[in-house]
Amino acid sequence: MAKIICIHSYRGGTGKSNTTANLAALIAREGNRVGIIDTDLPSPGIHILFGLGDNQPEHTLNQFLWKKGKITEAAYDVSHVLEGQGNQKSKIYLVPASVKVNDISRILREGFDTELLFEGYHQLIKHLKLDYLFIDTHPGLNEETLLSLTAAQIVLFILRPDQQDFQGTAVTVDVARRLKVPNLYLIINKALPEYNFEQMRQTVEATYKAPVLGILPDSSDMLRLASKGIFAIKYNKHPISQVLQKMAKQITDSTVKI
Ligand SMILES: Nc1ncnc2c1ncn2[C@@H]1O[C@H](COP(=O)(O)OP(=O)(O)O)[C@@H](O)[C@H]1O
Ligand SMILES: [Mg+2]
């Protein structure tokens, strides 16, 4: 029985890919088999954090969506990012999206078949015997992404403490509720350290009527890593890593299952 966790935000640059990669790695480190799919097809990026950025991966999610390959062929074993932490069961697989200009243009022109994507999730879970599947998404209110939220047991919605994000989040959370997305949690990212985090949590929870899973400060240490690895694995004892660990534990402890 696997859990599908979808990470979304209203705007780009909010921290979806970094948060997805960190939570996935921390959960894998606890002895789980974890998959990640980059469904941000118009602006892929999470593969960089797993060291697949230098050469365009040969197999991608695009080929599966265009019926030119199996989704399992595009699943790369990236467990090396755990740097020897974890146990013999710990595994991470990543399905990247294509960064080729022609492929991105085709996605922008034609969109993609969400039903086929859902089928892909289940094939991946079955063939790789996954315990968790993380879905990194394209920001905003596009139809494919909103539909893909409905396939998840847990939706993590990331926002920055900023007026544009607050307004966009209100709209998206409202749409997600109408789509009956279950287990919606909020994550506040890039909060200025001088803010009162507890007060921020209470305000955000009261505004969106959804629980805040955690608050991550804006950190130059995180920016310095510049997506060249998994922060919470590289800097195990850093305060940000500890917030991420708490979030990962809430996800694994949550009793929602397919
Ligand atoms: N808490 C943080 N503090 C500082 N920089 C961050 C933080 N979280 C993410 N970033 C940086 O913000 C940028 C965008 O993050 P990314 O995860 O790619 O966002 P998204 O996937 O939502 O577009 C990256 O350069 C990343 O290193
Ligand atoms: Mg991203």
Tab-separated table of C-alpha atoms in Angstrom, residues 105-235:
chain	number	residue	atom	x	y	z
A	105	SER	CA	7.001	23.278	-26.727
A	106	ARG	CA	4.915	20.214	-27.464
A	107	ILE	CA	3.718	20.076	-23.842
A	108	LEU	CA	2.833	23.773	-23.943
A	109	ARG	CA	0.970	23.281	-27.221
A	110	GLU	CA	-0.840	20.036	-26.525
A	111	GLY	CA	-0.932	19.547	-22.750
A	112	PHE	CA	-0.984	15.894	-21.700
A	113	ASP	CA	-3.340	13.086	-20.798
A	114	THR	CA	-3.888	13.122	-17.019
A	115	GLU	CA	-5.591	9.721	-17.007
A	116	LEU	CA	-2.484	8.180	-18.554
A	117	LEU	CA	-0.337	9.970	-15.984
A	118	PHE	CA	-2.423	8.454	-13.156
A	119	GLU	CA	-1.964	5.045	-14.745
A	120	GLY	CA	1.769	5.755	-14.742
A	121	TYR	CA	1.702	6.476	-10.984
A	122	HIS	CA	0.143	3.106	-10.303
A	123	GLN	CA	2.476	1.203	-12.639
A	124	LEU	CA	5.453	2.777	-10.941
A	125	ILE	CA	4.157	1.979	-7.447
A	126	LYS	CA	3.514	-1.619	-8.458
A	127	HIS	CA	6.709	-2.366	-10.376
A	128	LEU	CA	9.089	-0.619	-7.998
A	129	LYS	CA	7.137	-1.728	-4.900
A	130	LEU	CA	7.048	1.842	-3.655
A	131	ASP	CA	5.976	2.859	-0.165
A	132	TYR	CA	5.657	6.551	-1.129
A	133	LEU	CA	5.299	8.413	-4.413
A	134	PHE	CA	6.007	12.161	-4.505
A	135	ILE	CA	4.601	14.280	-7.330
A	136	ASP	CA	6.374	17.575	-8.018
A	137	THR	CA	4.018	19.868	-9.969
A	138	HIS	CA	3.852	22.899	-12.219
A	139	PRO	CA	2.695	25.965	-10.241
A	140	GLY	CA	-0.628	27.682	-10.691
A	141	LEU	CA	-4.156	26.747	-11.568
A	142	ASN	CA	-3.601	24.824	-14.804
A	143	GLU	CA	-6.073	22.045	-15.397
A	144	GLU	CA	-3.652	19.103	-15.541
A	145	THR	CA	-2.070	19.986	-12.215
A	146	LEU	CA	-5.353	20.504	-10.422
A	147	LEU	CA	-6.566	17.162	-11.715
A	148	SER	CA	-3.353	15.509	-10.590
A	149	LEU	CA	-4.011	16.733	-7.048
A	150	THR	CA	-7.058	14.459	-6.962
A	151	ALA	CA	-4.887	11.341	-7.339
A	152	ALA	CA	-3.020	12.068	-4.089
A	153	GLN	CA	-3.755	11.007	-0.522
A	154	ILE	CA	-1.804	13.988	0.814
A	155	VAL	CA	-1.437	17.415	-0.805
A	156	LEU	CA	1.272	19.747	0.463
A	157	PHE	CA	0.681	23.315	-0.551
A	158	ILE	CA	3.734	25.587	-0.295
A	159	LEU	CA	3.474	29.325	0.174
A	160	ARG	CA	5.759	32.194	1.008
A	161	PRO	CA	4.682	34.800	3.540
A	162	ASP	CA	3.938	37.353	0.825
A	163	GLN	CA	0.726	39.057	-0.333
A	164	GLN	CA	0.787	37.599	-3.871
A	165	ASP	CA	1.211	34.097	-2.483
A	166	PHE	CA	-1.491	34.629	0.154
A	167	GLN	CA	-4.057	35.648	-2.435
A	168	GLY	CA	-3.100	32.935	-4.938
A	169	THR	CA	-3.090	30.305	-2.218
A	170	ALA	CA	-6.599	31.309	-1.131
A	171	VAL	CA	-7.883	30.717	-4.671
A	172	THR	CA	-6.030	27.427	-5.148
A	173	VAL	CA	-7.018	26.036	-1.752
A	174	ASP	CA	-10.606	26.914	-2.577
A	175	VAL	CA	-10.417	25.050	-5.904
A	176	ALA	CA	-8.678	22.093	-4.229
A	177	ARG	CA	-11.515	21.905	-1.684
A	178	ARG	CA	-14.106	21.902	-4.469
A	179	LEU	CA	-12.211	19.050	-6.109
A	180	LYS	CA	-12.450	17.290	-2.735
A	181	VAL	CA	-8.696	16.939	-2.399
A	182	PRO	CA	-8.155	15.024	0.854
A	183	ASN	CA	-5.563	15.858	3.534
A	184	LEU	CA	-4.442	19.284	2.468
A	185	TYR	CA	-1.501	20.653	4.468
A	186	LEU	CA	0.282	23.980	4.135
A	187	ILE	CA	4.039	24.539	4.303
A	188	ILE	CA	5.344	28.080	4.730
A	189	ASN	CA	8.752	28.544	3.068
A	190	LYS	CA	11.273	31.383	3.012
A	191	ALA	CA	9.895	32.996	6.179
A	192	LEU	CA	12.152	35.778	7.424
A	193	PRO	CA	13.812	34.535	10.615
A	194	GLU	CA	12.780	37.671	12.527
A	195	TYR	CA	9.073	36.814	12.097
A	196	ASN	CA	7.089	35.286	14.923
A	197	PHE	CA	6.620	31.763	13.507
A	198	GLU	CA	3.925	30.716	15.981
A	199	GLN	CA	1.832	33.758	15.187
A	200	MET	CA	2.333	33.165	11.457
A	201	ARG	CA	1.166	29.569	11.849
A	202	GLN	CA	-1.997	30.645	13.665
A	203	THR	CA	-2.848	33.350	11.116
A	204	VAL	CA	-2.300	31.044	8.133
A	205	GLU	CA	-4.262	28.173	9.703
A	206	ALA	CA	-7.166	30.497	10.531
A	207	THR	CA	-7.135	32.015	7.021
A	208	TYR	CA	-7.047	28.786	4.990
A	209	LYS	CA	-8.615	26.435	7.518
A	210	ALA	CA	-5.893	23.898	6.846
A	211	PRO	CA	-3.074	22.737	9.147
A	212	VAL	CA	0.466	24.079	8.704
A	213	LEU	CA	2.849	21.117	8.516
A	214	GLY	CA	5.924	23.273	9.105
A	215	ILE	CA	7.582	26.665	8.600
A	216	LEU	CA	10.982	26.891	6.895
A	217	PRO	CA	13.031	30.063	7.286
A	218	ASP	CA	14.602	31.856	4.374
A	219	SER	CA	18.155	30.628	4.600
A	220	SER	CA	21.296	31.689	2.818
A	221	ASP	CA	22.718	28.223	3.663
A	222	MET	CA	19.982	26.658	1.549
A	223	LEU	CA	20.515	29.127	-1.274
A	224	ARG	CA	24.267	28.519	-1.136
A	225	LEU	CA	23.729	24.817	-1.859
A	226	ALA	CA	22.005	26.117	-5.028
A	227	SER	CA	20.067	22.915	-5.762
A	228	LYS	CA	23.325	20.921	-5.940
A	229	GLY	CA	22.176	18.260	-3.510
A	230	ILE	CA	19.748	17.362	-0.777
A	231	PHE	CA	20.109	19.866	2.043
A	232	ALA	CA	18.683	17.738	4.874
A	233	ILE	CA	21.051	14.872	4.009
A	234	LYS	CA	24.143	17.052	3.614
A	235	TYR	CA	23.439	19.155	6.732
